[in-house]
Short mmCIF file of N, CA and C in Angstrom, two decimals:
data_model
loop_
_atom_site.label_atom_id
_atom_site.label_comp_id
_atom_site.label_asym_id
_atom_site.label_seq_id
_atom_site.Cartn_x
_atom_site.Cartn_y
_atom_site.Cartn_z
N SER A 1 -11.31 -5.89 -1.33
CA SER A 1 -12.27 -6.95 -1.54
C SER A 1 -12.45 -7.81 -0.29
N CYS A 2 -11.45 -7.83 0.60
CA CYS A 2 -11.60 -8.64 1.83
C CYS A 2 -12.61 -8.03 2.79
N HIS A 3 -12.73 -6.74 2.76
CA HIS A 3 -13.57 -6.08 3.75
C HIS A 3 -14.92 -5.67 3.18
N LEU A 4 -15.31 -6.24 2.06
CA LEU A 4 -16.63 -5.95 1.49
C LEU A 4 -17.41 -7.25 1.36
N LEU A 5 -18.61 -7.25 1.89
CA LEU A 5 -19.47 -8.41 1.78
C LEU A 5 -19.93 -8.60 0.35
N ASN A 6 -20.26 -7.50 -0.31
CA ASN A 6 -20.74 -7.55 -1.68
C ASN A 6 -19.95 -6.53 -2.50
N THR A 7 -18.95 -6.99 -3.24
CA THR A 7 -18.09 -6.07 -3.99
C THR A 7 -18.79 -5.48 -5.20
N ALA A 8 -19.88 -6.08 -5.63
CA ALA A 8 -20.58 -5.58 -6.81
C ALA A 8 -21.50 -4.41 -6.50
N ASN A 9 -21.98 -4.33 -5.25
CA ASN A 9 -22.96 -3.31 -4.92
C ASN A 9 -22.82 -2.91 -3.45
N VAL A 10 -21.99 -1.90 -3.21
CA VAL A 10 -21.80 -1.43 -1.84
C VAL A 10 -23.02 -0.61 -1.44
N THR A 11 -23.59 -0.97 -0.29
CA THR A 11 -24.80 -0.29 0.17
C THR A 11 -24.51 0.45 1.47
N GLY A 12 -25.45 1.21 1.92
CA GLY A 12 -25.31 1.99 3.15
C GLY A 12 -25.19 1.13 4.40
N ASN A 13 -25.63 -0.11 4.32
CA ASN A 13 -25.53 -0.97 5.49
C ASN A 13 -24.45 -2.04 5.32
N GLU A 14 -23.41 -1.69 4.56
CA GLU A 14 -22.26 -2.59 4.38
C GLU A 14 -21.62 -2.84 5.74
N VAL A 15 -21.24 -4.09 5.99
CA VAL A 15 -20.61 -4.43 7.26
C VAL A 15 -19.08 -4.38 7.18
N PHE A 16 -18.55 -4.22 5.99
CA PHE A 16 -17.10 -4.10 5.76
C PHE A 16 -16.31 -5.30 6.24
N THR A 17 -16.85 -6.48 6.02
CA THR A 17 -16.12 -7.74 6.17
C THR A 17 -16.79 -8.75 5.25
N ASN A 18 -16.01 -9.72 4.78
CA ASN A 18 -16.60 -10.78 3.97
C ASN A 18 -16.73 -12.07 4.77
N TYR A 19 -16.40 -12.03 6.06
CA TYR A 19 -16.52 -13.14 6.99
C TYR A 19 -15.63 -14.33 6.62
N ARG A 20 -14.64 -14.12 5.78
CA ARG A 20 -13.73 -15.20 5.39
C ARG A 20 -12.49 -15.18 6.29
N TYR A 21 -11.65 -16.17 6.07
CA TYR A 21 -10.42 -16.31 6.86
C TYR A 21 -9.21 -16.23 5.92
N HIS A 22 -8.19 -15.49 6.35
CA HIS A 22 -6.96 -15.35 5.57
C HIS A 22 -5.76 -15.27 6.50
N ASN A 23 -4.64 -15.70 5.97
CA ASN A 23 -3.35 -15.45 6.63
C ASN A 23 -2.72 -14.32 5.84
N ILE A 24 -2.52 -13.18 6.47
CA ILE A 24 -1.95 -12.02 5.78
C ILE A 24 -0.50 -11.77 6.20
N GLY A 25 0.10 -12.75 6.87
CA GLY A 25 1.51 -12.62 7.22
C GLY A 25 1.80 -11.67 8.36
N VAL A 26 0.87 -11.58 9.30
CA VAL A 26 1.06 -10.68 10.44
C VAL A 26 2.29 -11.11 11.23
N PRO A 27 3.17 -10.16 11.55
CA PRO A 27 4.35 -10.50 12.34
C PRO A 27 3.97 -10.88 13.77
N GLU A 28 4.84 -11.65 14.40
CA GLU A 28 4.59 -11.98 15.80
C GLU A 28 4.68 -10.72 16.64
N ASN A 29 4.06 -10.76 17.79
CA ASN A 29 4.09 -9.63 18.72
C ASN A 29 4.86 -10.07 19.96
N PRO A 30 6.16 -9.77 20.01
CA PRO A 30 6.95 -10.22 21.17
C PRO A 30 6.48 -9.63 22.49
N GLU A 31 5.90 -8.43 22.47
CA GLU A 31 5.38 -7.84 23.71
C GLU A 31 4.23 -8.66 24.27
N ALA A 32 3.33 -9.10 23.38
CA ALA A 32 2.19 -9.92 23.82
C ALA A 32 2.68 -11.28 24.31
N ARG A 33 3.67 -11.84 23.63
CA ARG A 33 4.21 -13.14 24.05
C ARG A 33 4.84 -13.04 25.44
N ALA A 34 5.53 -11.96 25.70
CA ALA A 34 6.19 -11.79 26.99
C ALA A 34 5.18 -11.70 28.13
N LEU A 35 3.99 -11.18 27.83
CA LEU A 35 2.96 -11.02 28.86
C LEU A 35 2.03 -12.22 28.98
N ALA A 36 2.10 -13.13 28.02
CA ALA A 36 1.17 -14.26 28.00
C ALA A 36 1.51 -15.28 29.08
N PRO A 37 0.48 -15.88 29.67
CA PRO A 37 0.74 -16.94 30.64
C PRO A 37 1.42 -18.13 29.96
N ALA A 38 2.11 -18.94 30.72
CA ALA A 38 2.85 -20.08 30.19
C ALA A 38 1.93 -21.07 29.47
N SER A 39 0.65 -21.06 29.81
CA SER A 39 -0.29 -22.01 29.19
C SER A 39 -0.66 -21.63 27.75
N VAL A 40 -0.34 -20.41 27.32
CA VAL A 40 -0.68 -19.98 25.97
C VAL A 40 0.38 -20.50 25.00
N GLU A 41 -0.11 -21.14 23.92
CA GLU A 41 0.80 -21.74 22.94
C GLU A 41 1.13 -20.74 21.83
N PHE A 42 2.37 -20.77 21.38
CA PHE A 42 2.81 -19.96 20.25
C PHE A 42 3.48 -20.86 19.24
N PRO A 43 3.40 -20.55 17.95
CA PRO A 43 2.67 -19.41 17.41
C PRO A 43 1.17 -19.65 17.44
N ASP A 44 0.43 -18.55 17.30
CA ASP A 44 -1.03 -18.62 17.24
C ASP A 44 -1.41 -19.16 15.87
N LEU A 45 -1.99 -20.33 15.83
CA LEU A 45 -2.32 -20.98 14.57
C LEU A 45 -3.68 -20.59 14.01
N GLY A 46 -4.38 -19.69 14.69
CA GLY A 46 -5.64 -19.17 14.16
C GLY A 46 -6.70 -20.23 13.99
N LEU A 47 -7.32 -20.24 12.83
CA LEU A 47 -8.42 -21.15 12.52
C LEU A 47 -8.04 -22.61 12.73
N PHE A 48 -6.79 -22.94 12.51
CA PHE A 48 -6.33 -24.33 12.66
C PHE A 48 -6.48 -24.84 14.09
N GLN A 49 -6.56 -23.95 15.07
CA GLN A 49 -6.71 -24.37 16.46
C GLN A 49 -8.14 -24.78 16.81
N HIS A 50 -9.07 -24.51 15.90
CA HIS A 50 -10.45 -24.95 16.14
C HIS A 50 -10.47 -26.48 16.14
N PRO A 51 -11.12 -27.10 17.11
CA PRO A 51 -11.08 -28.56 17.21
C PRO A 51 -11.67 -29.30 16.01
N ASP A 52 -12.54 -28.66 15.24
CA ASP A 52 -13.14 -29.32 14.08
C ASP A 52 -12.34 -29.10 12.79
N ILE A 53 -11.24 -28.37 12.86
CA ILE A 53 -10.44 -28.07 11.67
C ILE A 53 -9.15 -28.87 11.71
N ASN A 54 -8.91 -29.68 10.68
CA ASN A 54 -7.68 -30.45 10.64
C ASN A 54 -6.93 -30.25 9.32
N ASP A 55 -7.32 -29.26 8.54
CA ASP A 55 -6.66 -28.95 7.28
C ASP A 55 -5.50 -27.99 7.55
N ALA A 56 -4.29 -28.41 7.25
CA ALA A 56 -3.10 -27.57 7.50
C ALA A 56 -3.17 -26.24 6.76
N ALA A 57 -3.97 -26.13 5.72
CA ALA A 57 -4.12 -24.86 4.98
C ALA A 57 -4.79 -23.79 5.84
N ALA A 58 -5.36 -24.18 6.97
CA ALA A 58 -6.01 -23.21 7.86
C ALA A 58 -5.03 -22.56 8.84
N LYS A 59 -3.79 -23.05 8.87
CA LYS A 59 -2.81 -22.49 9.81
C LYS A 59 -2.58 -21.01 9.54
N GLY A 60 -2.66 -20.21 10.59
CA GLY A 60 -2.39 -18.78 10.48
C GLY A 60 -3.52 -17.96 9.91
N LYS A 61 -4.64 -18.58 9.62
CA LYS A 61 -5.77 -17.83 9.06
C LYS A 61 -6.65 -17.30 10.19
N PHE A 62 -7.03 -16.03 10.03
CA PHE A 62 -7.91 -15.37 10.98
C PHE A 62 -9.05 -14.73 10.22
N LYS A 63 -10.19 -14.59 10.89
CA LYS A 63 -11.37 -14.00 10.28
C LYS A 63 -11.12 -12.55 9.92
N VAL A 64 -11.55 -12.17 8.73
CA VAL A 64 -11.45 -10.78 8.29
C VAL A 64 -12.38 -9.95 9.16
N PRO A 65 -11.82 -9.02 9.93
CA PRO A 65 -12.68 -8.23 10.83
C PRO A 65 -13.43 -7.15 10.08
N SER A 66 -14.47 -6.66 10.68
CA SER A 66 -15.19 -5.52 10.11
C SER A 66 -14.33 -4.27 10.26
N LEU A 67 -14.47 -3.37 9.31
CA LEU A 67 -13.79 -2.08 9.40
C LEU A 67 -14.63 -1.05 10.14
N ARG A 68 -15.86 -1.41 10.47
CA ARG A 68 -16.69 -0.49 11.26
C ARG A 68 -15.99 -0.22 12.59
N ASN A 69 -15.86 1.04 12.94
CA ASN A 69 -15.26 1.48 14.20
C ASN A 69 -13.79 1.10 14.35
N VAL A 70 -13.14 0.76 13.24
CA VAL A 70 -11.75 0.32 13.30
C VAL A 70 -10.82 1.41 13.87
N ALA A 71 -11.16 2.65 13.67
CA ALA A 71 -10.29 3.74 14.14
C ALA A 71 -10.24 3.85 15.66
N VAL A 72 -11.16 3.17 16.35
CA VAL A 72 -11.18 3.25 17.82
C VAL A 72 -10.96 1.89 18.46
N THR A 73 -10.36 0.96 17.72
CA THR A 73 -10.19 -0.40 18.24
C THR A 73 -8.73 -0.83 18.33
N ALA A 74 -7.81 0.11 18.46
CA ALA A 74 -6.39 -0.24 18.58
C ALA A 74 -6.18 -1.09 19.83
N PRO A 75 -5.19 -1.95 19.84
CA PRO A 75 -4.18 -2.20 18.81
C PRO A 75 -4.74 -3.07 17.69
N TYR A 76 -3.97 -3.21 16.62
CA TYR A 76 -4.47 -3.83 15.41
C TYR A 76 -3.84 -5.18 15.12
N MET A 77 -4.55 -5.96 14.37
CA MET A 77 -4.27 -7.33 13.97
C MET A 77 -4.68 -8.26 15.12
N HIS A 78 -4.76 -9.53 14.83
CA HIS A 78 -5.26 -10.50 15.82
C HIS A 78 -4.42 -10.54 17.08
N ASN A 79 -3.15 -10.16 16.97
CA ASN A 79 -2.26 -10.24 18.12
C ASN A 79 -1.86 -8.87 18.66
N GLY A 80 -2.49 -7.81 18.15
CA GLY A 80 -2.22 -6.47 18.65
C GLY A 80 -0.84 -5.94 18.34
N VAL A 81 -0.22 -6.42 17.27
CA VAL A 81 1.16 -6.07 16.96
C VAL A 81 1.34 -4.61 16.55
N PHE A 82 0.31 -3.97 16.01
CA PHE A 82 0.42 -2.57 15.58
C PHE A 82 -0.40 -1.69 16.49
N LYS A 83 0.21 -0.62 16.97
CA LYS A 83 -0.47 0.31 17.87
C LYS A 83 -1.28 1.35 17.12
N ASP A 84 -0.90 1.62 15.88
CA ASP A 84 -1.50 2.72 15.13
C ASP A 84 -2.18 2.20 13.86
N LEU A 85 -3.35 2.76 13.55
CA LEU A 85 -4.09 2.36 12.36
C LEU A 85 -3.26 2.60 11.09
N LYS A 86 -2.54 3.70 11.05
CA LYS A 86 -1.73 4.00 9.88
C LYS A 86 -0.67 2.92 9.65
N THR A 87 -0.12 2.37 10.72
CA THR A 87 0.86 1.29 10.58
C THR A 87 0.22 0.07 9.95
N ALA A 88 -1.00 -0.25 10.36
CA ALA A 88 -1.70 -1.40 9.79
C ALA A 88 -1.91 -1.21 8.29
N VAL A 89 -2.30 -0.02 7.89
CA VAL A 89 -2.49 0.26 6.46
C VAL A 89 -1.14 0.19 5.75
N HIS A 90 -0.13 0.75 6.35
CA HIS A 90 1.23 0.71 5.79
C HIS A 90 1.69 -0.74 5.60
N PHE A 91 1.35 -1.61 6.54
CA PHE A 91 1.70 -3.03 6.46
C PHE A 91 1.16 -3.65 5.17
N TYR A 92 -0.08 -3.35 4.83
CA TYR A 92 -0.65 -3.89 3.59
C TYR A 92 0.08 -3.38 2.36
N ASN A 93 0.54 -2.16 2.40
CA ASN A 93 1.20 -1.55 1.25
C ASN A 93 2.47 -2.30 0.85
N GLN A 94 3.14 -2.94 1.78
CA GLN A 94 4.37 -3.64 1.46
C GLN A 94 4.16 -4.76 0.45
N PHE A 95 2.96 -5.31 0.39
CA PHE A 95 2.68 -6.39 -0.54
C PHE A 95 2.42 -5.88 -1.95
N ILE A 96 1.97 -4.63 -2.05
CA ILE A 96 1.65 -4.03 -3.34
C ILE A 96 2.90 -3.43 -3.97
N VAL A 97 3.69 -2.77 -3.15
CA VAL A 97 4.91 -2.09 -3.62
C VAL A 97 6.08 -2.69 -2.87
N ASN A 98 7.14 -2.94 -3.58
CA ASN A 98 8.31 -3.46 -2.90
C ASN A 98 9.45 -2.46 -3.05
N ASN A 99 9.48 -1.49 -2.17
CA ASN A 99 10.60 -0.56 -2.15
C ASN A 99 11.01 -0.34 -0.70
N HIS A 100 12.06 0.41 -0.49
CA HIS A 100 12.62 0.56 0.86
C HIS A 100 11.60 1.07 1.87
N SER A 101 10.80 2.04 1.51
CA SER A 101 9.87 2.63 2.48
C SER A 101 8.80 1.65 2.93
N THR A 102 8.47 0.66 2.11
CA THR A 102 7.44 -0.29 2.50
C THR A 102 8.01 -1.46 3.28
N ARG A 103 9.32 -1.57 3.37
CA ARG A 103 9.94 -2.67 4.12
C ARG A 103 10.21 -2.31 5.57
N THR A 104 9.81 -1.11 5.97
CA THR A 104 10.10 -0.63 7.31
C THR A 104 8.82 -0.36 8.08
N ASN A 105 8.76 -0.89 9.30
CA ASN A 105 7.63 -0.65 10.18
C ASN A 105 7.78 0.77 10.73
N PRO A 106 6.83 1.67 10.45
CA PRO A 106 6.96 3.05 10.92
C PRO A 106 6.93 3.19 12.44
N GLU A 107 6.43 2.20 13.16
CA GLU A 107 6.40 2.28 14.62
C GLU A 107 7.76 1.98 15.24
N THR A 108 8.55 1.16 14.55
CA THR A 108 9.84 0.74 15.10
C THR A 108 11.03 1.27 14.30
N ASN A 109 10.76 1.75 13.08
CA ASN A 109 11.82 2.15 12.14
C ASN A 109 12.78 1.00 11.86
N LYS A 110 12.28 -0.21 11.97
CA LYS A 110 13.04 -1.42 11.66
C LYS A 110 12.26 -2.22 10.62
N PRO A 111 12.92 -3.16 9.95
CA PRO A 111 12.17 -3.99 9.00
C PRO A 111 11.03 -4.72 9.70
N TRP A 112 9.99 -5.02 8.93
CA TRP A 112 8.87 -5.79 9.47
C TRP A 112 9.42 -7.10 10.01
N ARG A 113 8.91 -7.55 11.13
CA ARG A 113 9.29 -8.86 11.65
C ARG A 113 8.74 -9.92 10.70
N PRO A 114 9.33 -11.11 10.73
CA PRO A 114 8.80 -12.19 9.87
C PRO A 114 7.37 -12.54 10.27
N PRO A 115 6.63 -13.11 9.34
CA PRO A 115 5.25 -13.51 9.67
C PRO A 115 5.25 -14.58 10.77
N GLU A 116 4.23 -14.51 11.59
CA GLU A 116 4.09 -15.52 12.65
C GLU A 116 3.94 -16.90 12.02
N ILE A 117 3.12 -16.99 10.98
CA ILE A 117 2.93 -18.22 10.21
C ILE A 117 3.24 -17.88 8.76
N LYS A 118 4.33 -18.40 8.22
CA LYS A 118 4.73 -18.02 6.86
C LYS A 118 4.10 -18.88 5.77
N ASP A 119 3.45 -19.97 6.16
CA ASP A 119 2.74 -20.79 5.18
C ASP A 119 1.36 -20.21 4.93
N ASN A 120 0.81 -20.46 3.80
CA ASN A 120 -0.59 -20.11 3.49
C ASN A 120 -0.88 -18.62 3.43
N ILE A 121 0.11 -17.77 3.28
CA ILE A 121 -0.16 -16.33 3.19
C ILE A 121 -0.90 -16.06 1.88
N SER A 122 -1.93 -15.25 1.96
CA SER A 122 -2.76 -14.91 0.79
C SER A 122 -2.07 -13.86 -0.08
N HIS A 123 -0.90 -14.19 -0.62
CA HIS A 123 -0.12 -13.23 -1.39
C HIS A 123 -0.88 -12.65 -2.58
N GLU A 124 -1.58 -13.51 -3.31
CA GLU A 124 -2.31 -13.03 -4.50
C GLU A 124 -3.34 -11.96 -4.11
N LEU A 125 -4.05 -12.20 -3.07
CA LEU A 125 -5.04 -11.25 -2.59
C LEU A 125 -4.37 -9.97 -2.07
N LEU A 126 -3.29 -10.12 -1.33
CA LEU A 126 -2.60 -8.96 -0.76
C LEU A 126 -1.96 -8.07 -1.82
N ARG A 127 -1.65 -8.62 -2.98
CA ARG A 127 -1.02 -7.83 -4.04
C ARG A 127 -2.03 -7.03 -4.85
N GLN A 128 -3.30 -7.23 -4.59
CA GLN A 128 -4.32 -6.46 -5.29
C GLN A 128 -4.33 -5.03 -4.77
N GLY A 129 -4.79 -4.14 -5.57
CA GLY A 129 -4.89 -2.75 -5.14
C GLY A 129 -3.81 -1.89 -5.75
N GLN A 130 -3.88 -0.62 -5.43
CA GLN A 130 -2.92 0.34 -5.97
C GLN A 130 -1.89 0.69 -4.91
N PRO A 131 -0.65 0.91 -5.35
CA PRO A 131 0.37 1.34 -4.39
C PRO A 131 -0.06 2.64 -3.71
N MET A 132 0.31 2.77 -2.45
CA MET A 132 -0.08 3.95 -1.69
C MET A 132 1.15 4.79 -1.36
N ASP A 133 1.15 6.02 -1.84
CA ASP A 133 2.15 6.97 -1.38
C ASP A 133 1.64 7.55 -0.07
N GLU A 134 2.40 8.43 0.55
CA GLU A 134 2.04 8.97 1.87
C GLU A 134 0.67 9.66 1.84
N GLN A 135 0.37 10.38 0.77
CA GLN A 135 -0.91 11.09 0.68
C GLN A 135 -2.07 10.11 0.60
N ARG A 136 -1.92 9.07 -0.19
CA ARG A 136 -2.99 8.08 -0.32
C ARG A 136 -3.16 7.30 0.99
N LEU A 137 -2.05 7.01 1.65
CA LEU A 137 -2.10 6.32 2.92
C LEU A 137 -2.90 7.13 3.94
N GLU A 138 -2.62 8.42 3.99
CA GLU A 138 -3.36 9.32 4.90
C GLU A 138 -4.85 9.36 4.53
N ALA A 139 -5.13 9.34 3.23
CA ALA A 139 -6.52 9.37 2.77
C ALA A 139 -7.27 8.11 3.19
N ILE A 140 -6.61 6.95 3.09
CA ILE A 140 -7.23 5.69 3.50
C ILE A 140 -7.53 5.72 5.00
N VAL A 141 -6.58 6.19 5.79
CA VAL A 141 -6.79 6.29 7.24
C VAL A 141 -7.95 7.25 7.54
N ALA A 142 -8.00 8.37 6.84
CA ALA A 142 -9.09 9.32 7.03
C ALA A 142 -10.44 8.67 6.69
N PHE A 143 -10.47 7.91 5.59
CA PHE A 143 -11.70 7.20 5.22
C PHE A 143 -12.10 6.22 6.31
N LEU A 144 -11.14 5.45 6.81
CA LEU A 144 -11.45 4.47 7.85
C LEU A 144 -12.04 5.14 9.08
N LYS A 145 -11.61 6.34 9.37
CA LYS A 145 -12.17 7.07 10.51
C LYS A 145 -13.63 7.42 10.29
N THR A 146 -14.03 7.58 9.02
CA THR A 146 -15.44 7.90 8.74
C THR A 146 -16.36 6.72 9.01
N LEU A 147 -15.79 5.53 9.19
CA LEU A 147 -16.60 4.34 9.46
C LEU A 147 -16.91 4.19 10.95
N THR A 148 -16.59 5.21 11.72
CA THR A 148 -16.84 5.20 13.16
C THR A 148 -18.28 5.61 13.45
N ASP A 149 -18.96 4.79 14.23
CA ASP A 149 -20.33 5.12 14.63
C ASP A 149 -20.35 6.40 15.45
N LYS A 150 -21.42 7.15 15.32
CA LYS A 150 -21.55 8.43 16.02
C LYS A 150 -21.26 8.30 17.52
N ARG A 151 -21.74 7.23 18.13
CA ARG A 151 -21.56 7.07 19.58
C ARG A 151 -20.09 6.90 19.98
N TYR A 152 -19.21 6.52 19.03
CA TYR A 152 -17.79 6.33 19.32
C TYR A 152 -16.93 7.49 18.83
N GLU A 153 -17.52 8.46 18.15
CA GLU A 153 -16.75 9.57 17.61
C GLU A 153 -15.93 10.30 18.67
N PRO A 154 -16.41 10.43 19.91
CA PRO A 154 -15.56 11.09 20.92
C PRO A 154 -14.23 10.37 21.17
N LEU A 155 -14.14 9.11 20.81
CA LEU A 155 -12.91 8.35 21.00
C LEU A 155 -11.86 8.63 19.93
N LEU A 156 -12.30 9.26 18.84
CA LEU A 156 -11.34 9.58 17.78
C LEU A 156 -10.39 10.68 18.27
N GLN A 157 -9.15 10.58 17.89
CA GLN A 157 -8.18 11.60 18.30
C GLN A 157 -8.23 12.77 17.34
#
């Protein structure tokens, strides 16, 4: 529902974003922090850093991106914490299912790092959907690849 502008009637010109802002509990990216200039502040407070926003509920919220061409836009999340699209999808699965396999980041084989901003996480929204086993996870990634514009198809692996 986050990536659909109109959930009641999906059309051929769907943009695959609802243009809203959410905190989905993205872990910090220590690699990006290590490379950032000293002038960059951490943690990244997202929407709350906008000068016209003073509501603490905006901390950690980022705009829901379009899924168009998502398969060729790695790394993933606002801070580039995931290198692989499948990892990003796997990240969402941890909120739907709580078992050992969903508590581990497949890129690191370690538990997911804590959220960069732990307040205001959209838990209710993240718990929607059906649990994904490996086959369903692969199917979602395959579907996301179909959202690639023809001109970018050569970039698909």
